[in-house]
Coordinates of C-alpha atoms in Angstrom, one line a residue:
M414 CA 3.9 -2.5 -2.6
R415 CA 5.8 0.7 -2.1
I416 CA 9.5 0.3 -2.3
A417 CA 12.3 2.9 -1.6
I418 CA 15.9 2.2 -2.6
C419 CA 18.9 4.4 -1.1
D420 CA 22.5 4.0 -2.4
D421 CA 25.0 6.8 -3.1
D422 CA 26.8 4.7 -5.6
L423 CA 25.1 5.6 -8.7
N424 CA 26.1 2.5 -10.6
D425 CA 24.9 0.2 -7.9
L426 CA 21.6 2.3 -7.7
A427 CA 21.1 2.0 -11.4
K428 CA 21.6 -1.9 -11.2
L429 CA 19.1 -2.1 -8.3
K430 CA 16.6 -0.1 -10.3
G431 CA 17.0 -2.3 -13.3
L432 CA 16.5 -5.5 -11.2
L433 CA 13.3 -4.1 -9.6
Q434 CA 12.0 -3.1 -13.0
A435 CA 12.7 -6.7 -14.2
Y436 CA 10.8 -8.0 -11.2
K437 CA 7.9 -5.8 -11.9
G438 CA 7.8 -7.2 -15.3
R439 CA 7.8 -10.8 -14.0
C440 CA 4.9 -10.0 -11.5
P441 CA 2.3 -8.0 -13.5
D442 CA -0.4 -8.6 -11.0
I443 CA 1.4 -6.9 -8.2
H444 CA 1.3 -3.1 -8.1
I445 CA 4.9 -2.0 -7.3
E446 CA 5.9 1.7 -6.6
I447 CA 9.5 2.5 -6.6
K448 CA 11.3 5.6 -5.1
I449 CA 14.9 6.1 -5.6
F450 CA 17.3 8.0 -3.4
S451 CA 21.0 8.6 -4.0
D452 CA 21.3 10.9 -0.8
A453 CA 20.6 9.2 2.4
T454 CA 20.0 12.5 4.1
E455 CA 17.1 13.2 1.7
L456 CA 15.5 9.8 2.5
L457 CA 16.1 10.4 6.3
Q458 CA 14.0 13.8 5.9
E459 CA 11.1 11.9 4.2
I460 CA 11.1 9.3 6.9
Q461 CA 10.9 11.8 9.6
K462 CA 8.1 13.6 7.7
G463 CA 6.1 10.3 8.0
M464 CA 6.9 8.7 4.6
Q465 CA 5.1 5.2 4.5
T466 CA 6.8 2.6 2.7
D467 CA 6.4 -1.3 2.8
L468 CA 10.0 -2.1 2.0
Y469 CA 13.4 -0.3 2.1
I470 CA 16.4 -1.6 0.2
L471 CA 19.5 0.2 1.7
D472 CA 23.1 0.2 1.3
I473 CA 25.0 0.4 4.6
L474 CA 28.3 2.2 3.8
M475 CA 27.2 5.7 2.6
S476 CA 28.8 9.0 2.9
N477 CA 26.6 11.2 5.1
I478 CA 24.4 8.6 7.0
T479 CA 24.8 4.8 7.3
G480 CA 22.1 2.4 6.4
I481 CA 22.1 1.2 9.9
N482 CA 21.3 4.8 11.2
L483 CA 18.5 4.9 8.5
G484 CA 17.1 1.6 9.8
T485 CA 17.1 2.9 13.3
E486 CA 15.0 5.9 12.2
I487 CA 12.7 3.7 10.1
R488 CA 12.0 1.5 13.2
K489 CA 11.0 4.6 15.2
N490 CA 8.7 5.7 12.7
N491 CA 7.2 2.6 11.1
P492 CA 8.0 -0.7 12.9
K493 CA 6.0 -2.6 10.2
S494 CA 8.3 -1.6 7.3
M495 CA 10.7 -4.3 6.0
I496 CA 14.3 -3.8 5.3
I497 CA 16.7 -5.4 2.9
Y498 CA 20.4 -4.4 3.2
V499 CA 22.6 -4.6 0.1
T500 CA 26.1 -3.8 1.0
S501 CA 29.8 -4.6 0.2
S502 CA 30.6 -5.3 3.8
D503 CA 29.6 -8.3 6.1
S504 CA 30.6 -6.4 9.1
F505 CA 27.2 -5.0 10.0
A506 CA 25.2 -8.3 10.1
M507 CA 24.6 -8.1 13.9
E508 CA 23.3 -4.5 13.6
A509 CA 21.0 -5.6 10.8
Y510 CA 19.7 -8.4 13.0
D511 CA 18.8 -6.0 15.7
L512 CA 16.7 -4.0 13.2
H513 CA 15.0 -7.1 12.0
A514 CA 16.1 -6.8 8.5
I515 CA 14.6 -9.5 6.4
R516 CA 17.7 -9.9 4.3
Y517 CA 21.4 -9.1 4.2
L518 CA 22.7 -9.3 0.7
L519 CA 26.4 -8.7 -0.4
K520 CA 27.2 -6.9 -3.6
P521 CA 27.4 -7.5 -6.4
T522 CA 23.7 -8.6 -5.9
G523 CA 22.4 -10.8 -8.6
E524 CA 18.8 -11.3 -9.8
R525 CA 18.4 -14.7 -8.1
D526 CA 19.2 -13.3 -4.5
L527 CA 17.3 -10.1 -4.8
F528 CA 14.2 -11.7 -6.4
E529 CA 14.0 -14.4 -3.6
A530 CA 14.1 -11.5 -1.1
L531 CA 11.3 -9.6 -2.9
D532 CA 9.3 -12.8 -3.0
Y533 CA 9.6 -13.3 0.7
A534 CA 8.8 -9.6 1.4
I535 CA 5.5 -10.0 -0.7
S536 CA 4.6 -13.2 1.0
H537 CA 5.4 -11.9 4.3
M538 CA 3.0 -8.9 3.5
D539 CA 0.2 -11.2 2.4
K540 CA 0.5 -13.3 5.5
K541 CA 0.4 -10.4 7.9
K542 CA -2.7 -9.0 6.1
N543 CA -4.5 -12.3 6.2
S544 CA -3.8 -13.6 9.7
V545 CA -6.1 -12.3 12.6
F546 CA -6.6 -13.3 16.1
L547 CA -10.3 -13.2 17.2
V548 CA -11.0 -11.8 20.6
K549 CA -14.3 -11.9 22.5
T550 CA -14.9 -8.2 23.9
K551 CA -17.7 -6.5 25.5
E552 CA -18.5 -5.0 22.0
G553 CA -18.5 -8.4 20.3
L554 CA -16.0 -10.4 18.4
T555 CA -12.9 -8.3 17.4
A556 CA -10.5 -9.3 14.7
V557 CA -6.9 -8.2 15.5
P558 CA -4.2 -8.7 12.8
Y559 CA -1.3 -10.7 14.0
S560 CA 1.0 -8.0 12.7
E561 CA -0.5 -5.4 14.9
I562 CA 0.0 -7.2 18.2
E563 CA 3.1 -6.3 20.2
Y564 CA 2.3 -8.4 23.2
I565 CA -0.5 -9.8 25.2
E566 CA -0.9 -9.8 29.0
N567 CA -3.0 -11.9 31.4
A568 CA -4.5 -9.2 33.4
S569 CA -6.9 -10.3 36.1
R570 CA -8.3 -13.3 34.0
K571 CA -8.7 -10.9 31.0
L572 CA -6.6 -10.7 27.8
D573 CA -5.0 -7.2 27.4
I574 CA -3.8 -7.1 23.8
H575 CA -1.3 -4.3 23.3
L576 CA -1.1 -3.2 19.8
T577 CA 1.8 -1.4 18.0
N578 CA -0.1 1.8 17.6
G579 CA -0.5 2.0 21.5
E580 CA -4.1 0.7 21.7
I581 CA -5.3 -2.0 24.0
V582 CA -8.1 -4.6 23.2
T583 CA -9.4 -6.1 26.3
S584 CA -11.1 -9.4 26.3
I585 CA -14.1 -10.5 28.5
F586 CA -13.3 -12.7 31.4
M587 CA -11.4 -15.8 30.4
R588 CA -12.9 -19.1 31.1
K589 CA -9.9 -21.0 29.8
S590 CA -6.3 -20.7 31.2
F591 CA -4.0 -18.2 29.6
D592 CA -2.1 -20.8 27.8
E593 CA -5.3 -22.2 26.2
E594 CA -6.4 -18.7 25.2
I595 CA -3.2 -17.9 23.3
E596 CA -2.4 -21.3 22.1
E597 CA -3.2 -20.3 18.4
L598 CA -0.7 -17.5 18.5
A599 CA 2.0 -19.5 20.6
Q600 CA 2.1 -21.8 17.5
V601 CA 3.0 -19.0 15.1
Q602 CA 6.7 -18.6 14.4
N603 CA 7.1 -15.1 15.7
F604 CA 5.3 -15.2 18.9
I605 CA 6.7 -16.6 22.2
C606 CA 5.5 -17.0 25.8
V607 CA 8.2 -15.5 27.9
H608 CA 6.4 -15.6 31.1
K609 CA 3.2 -17.3 32.4
S610 CA 1.3 -14.0 32.0
F611 CA 3.1 -12.6 28.8
L612 CA 3.1 -13.5 25.0
I613 CA 5.3 -11.2 22.9
N614 CA 5.7 -10.8 19.1
M615 CA 9.4 -11.4 18.4
N616 CA 9.2 -8.9 15.4
Y617 CA 9.0 -6.1 18.0
I618 CA 11.7 -7.0 20.3
R619 CA 14.4 -4.1 20.6
K620 CA 16.6 -5.9 23.1
L621 CA 16.7 -9.3 24.9
N622 CA 18.2 -9.3 28.4
Q623 CA 18.8 -12.0 30.9
S624 CA 15.7 -11.2 32.8
D625 CA 13.5 -9.2 30.5
V626 CA 12.9 -7.9 26.9
I627 CA 12.5 -4.5 25.8
L628 CA 10.0 -3.9 23.0
D629 CA 10.0 -1.3 20.2
S630 CA 7.5 0.8 22.3
G631 CA 10.0 0.8 25.2
T632 CA 7.9 -1.6 27.3
R633 CA 9.9 -4.0 29.5
I634 CA 8.4 -7.5 29.7
P635 CA 9.7 -10.0 32.3
V636 CA 11.3 -13.2 31.2
S637 CA 10.7 -15.9 33.8
R638 CA 13.8 -17.6 35.1
R639 CA 12.8 -21.0 34.0
R640 CA 12.2 -19.8 30.5
T641 CA 15.4 -17.7 30.0
L642 CA 17.3 -20.3 28.0
Q643 CA 14.5 -21.4 25.8
V644 CA 13.4 -17.8 25.1
K645 CA 17.0 -17.0 24.0
K646 CA 17.3 -20.1 22.0
E647 CA 13.9 -19.4 20.1
Y648 CA 14.7 -15.8 19.6
L649 CA 18.2 -16.6 17.9
L650 CA 16.4 -19.1 15.8
F651 CA 13.7 -16.7 14.8
V652 CA 16.3 -14.0 14.0
S653 CA 18.4 -16.5 11.8
T654 CA 15.3 -17.4 9.8
Q655 CA 15.2 -13.9 8.5
Y656 CA 18.3 -14.5 6.5
K657 CA 17.5 -17.8 4.8

């Protein structure tokens, strides 16, 4: 697991580093790499160069660039990366929700809270790696990781599975209904059917509107009128679970 920490308060940065070292000692079977940044501008440059990191632990109130701005840039370059905010202010929780941060911890951060957040991050990675959706295509059976699915569309009785990298996996002609074909995914916490022809991964919702959702790729997906309230309710519930 690759972790990047960014905090321009050197005392807080040293404390976080010490806690992460203690966590590494507690989990000898997990390979953890740690990169430390006291300058948010330096981290921003690394992100823009294509830095690949599994988890970012960010302060929010920094002198040059806020942690929210960093999070926005992270989402542009690697939507799969997880973010934990560690901050002295509770005023940015909604912005953190919008960036799908997995935890929002207030300083001073103790071992219990940080270790729980790290445990969650590792279990989330394992779950994403192990869960796949099997699709029958012309080339044969294709295994698509749940984590790489942005949304699925019922396109002329075929499943068009849109991936986070822009690729589309197309199934053979469906013999079952769309609901039956995507039933496995619809039961997973982060997937929701917003329309009779669309299933989306809530991890990649950028904005939820009254009549549609905008995904991280910029794609707009319609929300059917009869499902509007249920979609809003389930999305808010999904977002709230990221902070438990």
